[in-house]
Amino acid sequence: MKFESLVPFLLVLLVSMARNQAIAGGYHPIKNINDPYIIGIAHFAITEYNKRGAGAKLEFMKVIKGELEYVQGINYRLNLSANDGSTSNNYEALVLDEPVKYSRNLISFKPLHA
């Protein structure tokens, strides 16, 4: 194989390695916060919070901002808006999603203060 034909292959390999390094560790912004999968995770977070909370009756409104982190699954940190029947407030939800195990777990859910 000629050296000239190896150059494009090596370039693609290096770019691929660089992208994988950038993904590992730390949170990265979610580009499409209106993706149905992200909306589903937000609904899950609110449903779980309502189950755990004493008398909580939050209703999902929208995702404001989202980040993800690759771990033994994916951590989703979502800032979302929810209505409690009379007022709308913003919350931060942290959900561990493990699609291989068909598992989701609400790690934390707390109000965001301005």
PDB file of C-alpha atoms in Angstrom:
ATOM      1  CA  MET A   1       0.000   0.000   0.000  1.00  0.00           C
ATOM      2  CA  LYS A   2       1.358   3.390  -0.935  1.00  0.00           C
ATOM      3  CA  PHE A   3       1.999   6.078   1.659  1.00  0.00           C
ATOM      4  CA  GLU A   4      -0.355   8.492  -0.169  1.00  0.00           C
ATOM      5  CA  SER A   5      -3.284   6.137   0.350  1.00  0.00           C
ATOM      6  CA  LEU A   6      -2.516   5.791   4.073  1.00  0.00           C
ATOM      7  CA  VAL A   7      -2.678   9.541   4.735  1.00  0.00           C
ATOM      8  CA  PRO A   8      -6.508   9.880   4.442  1.00  0.00           C
ATOM      9  CA  PHE A   9      -6.984   6.749   6.560  1.00  0.00           C
ATOM     10  CA  LEU A  10      -4.674   8.040   9.290  1.00  0.00           C
ATOM     11  CA  LEU A  11      -6.342  11.441   9.222  1.00  0.00           C
ATOM     12  CA  VAL A  12      -9.783   9.885   9.712  1.00  0.00           C
ATOM     13  CA  LEU A  13      -8.416   7.705  12.510  1.00  0.00           C
ATOM     14  CA  LEU A  14      -6.879  10.707  14.322  1.00  0.00           C
ATOM     15  CA  VAL A  15     -10.067  12.767  14.025  1.00  0.00           C
ATOM     16  CA  SER A  16     -12.103   9.841  15.356  1.00  0.00           C
ATOM     17  CA  MET A  17      -9.764   9.431  18.324  1.00  0.00           C
ATOM     18  CA  ALA A  18      -9.922  13.160  19.098  1.00  0.00           C
ATOM     19  CA  ARG A  19     -13.740  13.132  19.046  1.00  0.00           C
ATOM     20  CA  ASN A  20     -13.843  10.144  21.407  1.00  0.00           C
ATOM     21  CA  GLN A  21     -11.467  11.890  23.806  1.00  0.00           C
ATOM     22  CA  ALA A  22     -13.687  14.989  23.842  1.00  0.00           C
ATOM     23  CA  ILE A  23     -16.761  12.926  24.726  1.00  0.00           C
ATOM     24  CA  ALA A  24     -15.263  11.010  27.647  1.00  0.00           C
ATOM     25  CA  GLY A  25     -15.628  12.683  31.035  1.00  0.00           C
ATOM     26  CA  GLY A  26     -17.455  15.856  31.983  1.00  0.00           C
ATOM     27  CA  TYR A  27     -20.755  17.315  30.853  1.00  0.00           C
ATOM     28  CA  HIS A  28     -21.459  18.369  27.277  1.00  0.00           C
ATOM     29  CA  PRO A  29     -24.389  20.486  26.033  1.00  0.00           C
ATOM     30  CA  ILE A  30     -27.351  18.721  24.460  1.00  0.00           C
ATOM     31  CA  LYS A  31     -27.767  20.202  21.001  1.00  0.00           C
ATOM     32  CA  ASN A  32     -31.472  19.468  20.575  1.00  0.00           C
ATOM     33  CA  ILE A  33     -33.316  19.869  23.882  1.00  0.00           C
ATOM     34  CA  ASN A  34     -36.613  19.301  22.039  1.00  0.00           C
ATOM     35  CA  ASP A  35     -35.623  15.790  20.953  1.00  0.00           C
ATOM     36  CA  PRO A  36     -38.421  13.368  21.965  1.00  0.00           C
ATOM     37  CA  TYR A  37     -35.913  11.220  23.897  1.00  0.00           C
ATOM     38  CA  ILE A  38     -34.844  14.224  26.005  1.00  0.00           C
ATOM     39  CA  ILE A  39     -38.476  15.216  26.577  1.00  0.00           C
ATOM     40  CA  GLY A  40     -39.136  11.638  27.716  1.00  0.00           C
ATOM     41  CA  ILE A  41     -36.328  11.867  30.261  1.00  0.00           C
ATOM     42  CA  ALA A  42     -37.758  15.163  31.560  1.00  0.00           C
ATOM     43  CA  HIS A  43     -41.221  13.585  31.901  1.00  0.00           C
ATOM     44  CA  PHE A  44     -39.637  10.639  33.733  1.00  0.00           C
ATOM     45  CA  ALA A  45     -37.869  13.011  36.162  1.00  0.00           C
ATOM     46  CA  ILE A  46     -41.087  14.844  37.012  1.00  0.00           C
ATOM     47  CA  THR A  47     -43.107  11.642  37.364  1.00  0.00           C
ATOM     48  CA  GLU A  48     -40.502  10.171  39.718  1.00  0.00           C
ATOM     49  CA  TYR A  49     -40.309  13.391  41.723  1.00  0.00           C
ATOM     50  CA  ASN A  50     -44.092  13.427  42.077  1.00  0.00           C
ATOM     51  CA  LYS A  51     -44.029   9.799  43.311  1.00  0.00           C
ATOM     52  CA  ARG A  52     -41.356  10.576  45.913  1.00  0.00           C
ATOM     53  CA  GLY A  53     -42.496  14.036  46.985  1.00  0.00           C
ATOM     54  CA  ALA A  54     -45.095  14.569  49.670  1.00  0.00           C
ATOM     55  CA  GLY A  55     -48.099  15.724  47.673  1.00  0.00           C
ATOM     56  CA  ALA A  56     -46.067  16.993  44.721  1.00  0.00           C
ATOM     57  CA  LYS A  57     -48.152  17.483  41.567  1.00  0.00           C
ATOM     58  CA  LEU A  58     -45.757  19.042  39.079  1.00  0.00           C
ATOM     59  CA  GLU A  59     -46.649  19.112  35.383  1.00  0.00           C
ATOM     60  CA  PHE A  60     -43.944  19.293  32.732  1.00  0.00           C
ATOM     61  CA  MET A  61     -43.828  22.460  30.624  1.00  0.00           C
ATOM     62  CA  LYS A  62     -40.497  22.485  28.756  1.00  0.00           C
ATOM     63  CA  VAL A  63     -36.768  21.742  28.859  1.00  0.00           C
ATOM     64  CA  ILE A  64     -34.781  24.970  29.167  1.00  0.00           C
ATOM     65  CA  LYS A  65     -31.249  23.591  28.961  1.00  0.00           C
ATOM     66  CA  GLY A  66     -29.613  20.200  29.012  1.00  0.00           C
ATOM     67  CA  GLU A  67     -26.227  18.572  29.392  1.00  0.00           C
ATOM     68  CA  LEU A  68     -25.095  14.970  29.261  1.00  0.00           C
ATOM     69  CA  GLU A  69     -22.180  13.001  30.628  1.00  0.00           C
ATOM     70  CA  TYR A  70     -21.122   9.539  29.484  1.00  0.00           C
ATOM     71  CA  VAL A  71     -20.593   7.183  32.425  1.00  0.00           C
ATOM     72  CA  GLN A  72     -21.793   3.566  32.837  1.00  0.00           C
ATOM     73  CA  GLY A  73     -24.816   4.922  30.995  1.00  0.00           C
ATOM     74  CA  ILE A  74     -25.620   8.571  30.436  1.00  0.00           C
ATOM     75  CA  ASN A  75     -26.210  11.233  33.078  1.00  0.00           C
ATOM     76  CA  TYR A  76     -28.687  13.837  31.874  1.00  0.00           C
ATOM     77  CA  ARG A  77     -28.659  17.140  33.746  1.00  0.00           C
ATOM     78  CA  LEU A  78     -31.761  19.037  32.646  1.00  0.00           C
ATOM     79  CA  ASN A  79     -33.015  22.478  33.600  1.00  0.00           C
ATOM     80  CA  LEU A  80     -36.738  22.330  33.103  1.00  0.00           C
ATOM     81  CA  SER A  81     -39.875  24.304  33.712  1.00  0.00           C
ATOM     82  CA  ALA A  82     -42.820  22.764  35.525  1.00  0.00           C
ATOM     83  CA  ASN A  83     -46.159  23.996  36.821  1.00  0.00           C
ATOM     84  CA  ASP A  84     -47.531  23.084  40.248  1.00  0.00           C
ATOM     85  CA  GLY A  85     -51.086  24.115  39.389  1.00  0.00           C
ATOM     86  CA  SER A  86     -50.750  27.760  40.326  1.00  0.00           C
ATOM     87  CA  THR A  87     -47.205  28.828  39.455  1.00  0.00           C
ATOM     88  CA  SER A  88     -44.439  27.868  37.088  1.00  0.00           C
ATOM     89  CA  ASN A  89     -40.943  27.215  38.468  1.00  0.00           C
ATOM     90  CA  ASN A  90     -37.619  26.012  37.122  1.00  0.00           C
ATOM     91  CA  TYR A  91     -35.898  22.866  38.370  1.00  0.00           C
ATOM     92  CA  GLU A  92     -32.695  20.931  37.815  1.00  0.00           C
ATOM     93  CA  ALA A  93     -33.097  17.188  37.365  1.00  0.00           C
ATOM     94  CA  LEU A  94     -30.285  14.654  37.202  1.00  0.00           C
ATOM     95  CA  VAL A  95     -31.243  11.329  35.627  1.00  0.00           C
ATOM     96  CA  LEU A  96     -29.012   8.306  35.041  1.00  0.00           C
ATOM     97  CA  ASP A  97     -30.175   6.530  31.882  1.00  0.00           C
ATOM     98  CA  GLU A  98     -28.859   3.034  31.202  1.00  0.00           C
ATOM     99  CA  PRO A  99     -30.505   1.953  27.937  1.00  0.00           C
ATOM    100  CA  VAL A 100     -28.639  -1.377  27.838  1.00  0.00           C
ATOM    101  CA  LYS A 101     -30.204  -2.307  31.199  1.00  0.00           C
ATOM    102  CA  TYR A 102     -33.559  -0.657  30.342  1.00  0.00           C
ATOM    103  CA  SER A 103     -33.077   1.398  33.490  1.00  0.00           C
ATOM    104  CA  ARG A 104     -33.526   5.026  34.511  1.00  0.00           C
ATOM    105  CA  ASN A 105     -32.906   6.491  37.933  1.00  0.00           C
ATOM    106  CA  LEU A 106     -33.700   9.970  39.234  1.00  0.00           C
ATOM    107  CA  ILE A 107     -30.544  10.994  41.091  1.00  0.00           C
ATOM    108  CA  SER A 108     -31.632  14.489  42.140  1.00  0.00           C
ATOM    109  CA  PHE A 109     -34.384  17.017  41.579  1.00  0.00           C
ATOM    110  CA  LYS A 110     -34.158  20.512  43.025  1.00  0.00           C
ATOM    111  CA  PRO A 111     -35.558  23.987  42.434  1.00  0.00           C
ATOM    112  CA  LEU A 112     -33.418  26.494  40.580  1.00  0.00           C
ATOM    113  CA  HIS A 113     -33.194  29.891  42.222  1.00  0.00           C
ATOM    114  CA  ALA A 114     -32.650  33.002  40.132  1.00  0.00           C
TER     115      ALA A 114
END
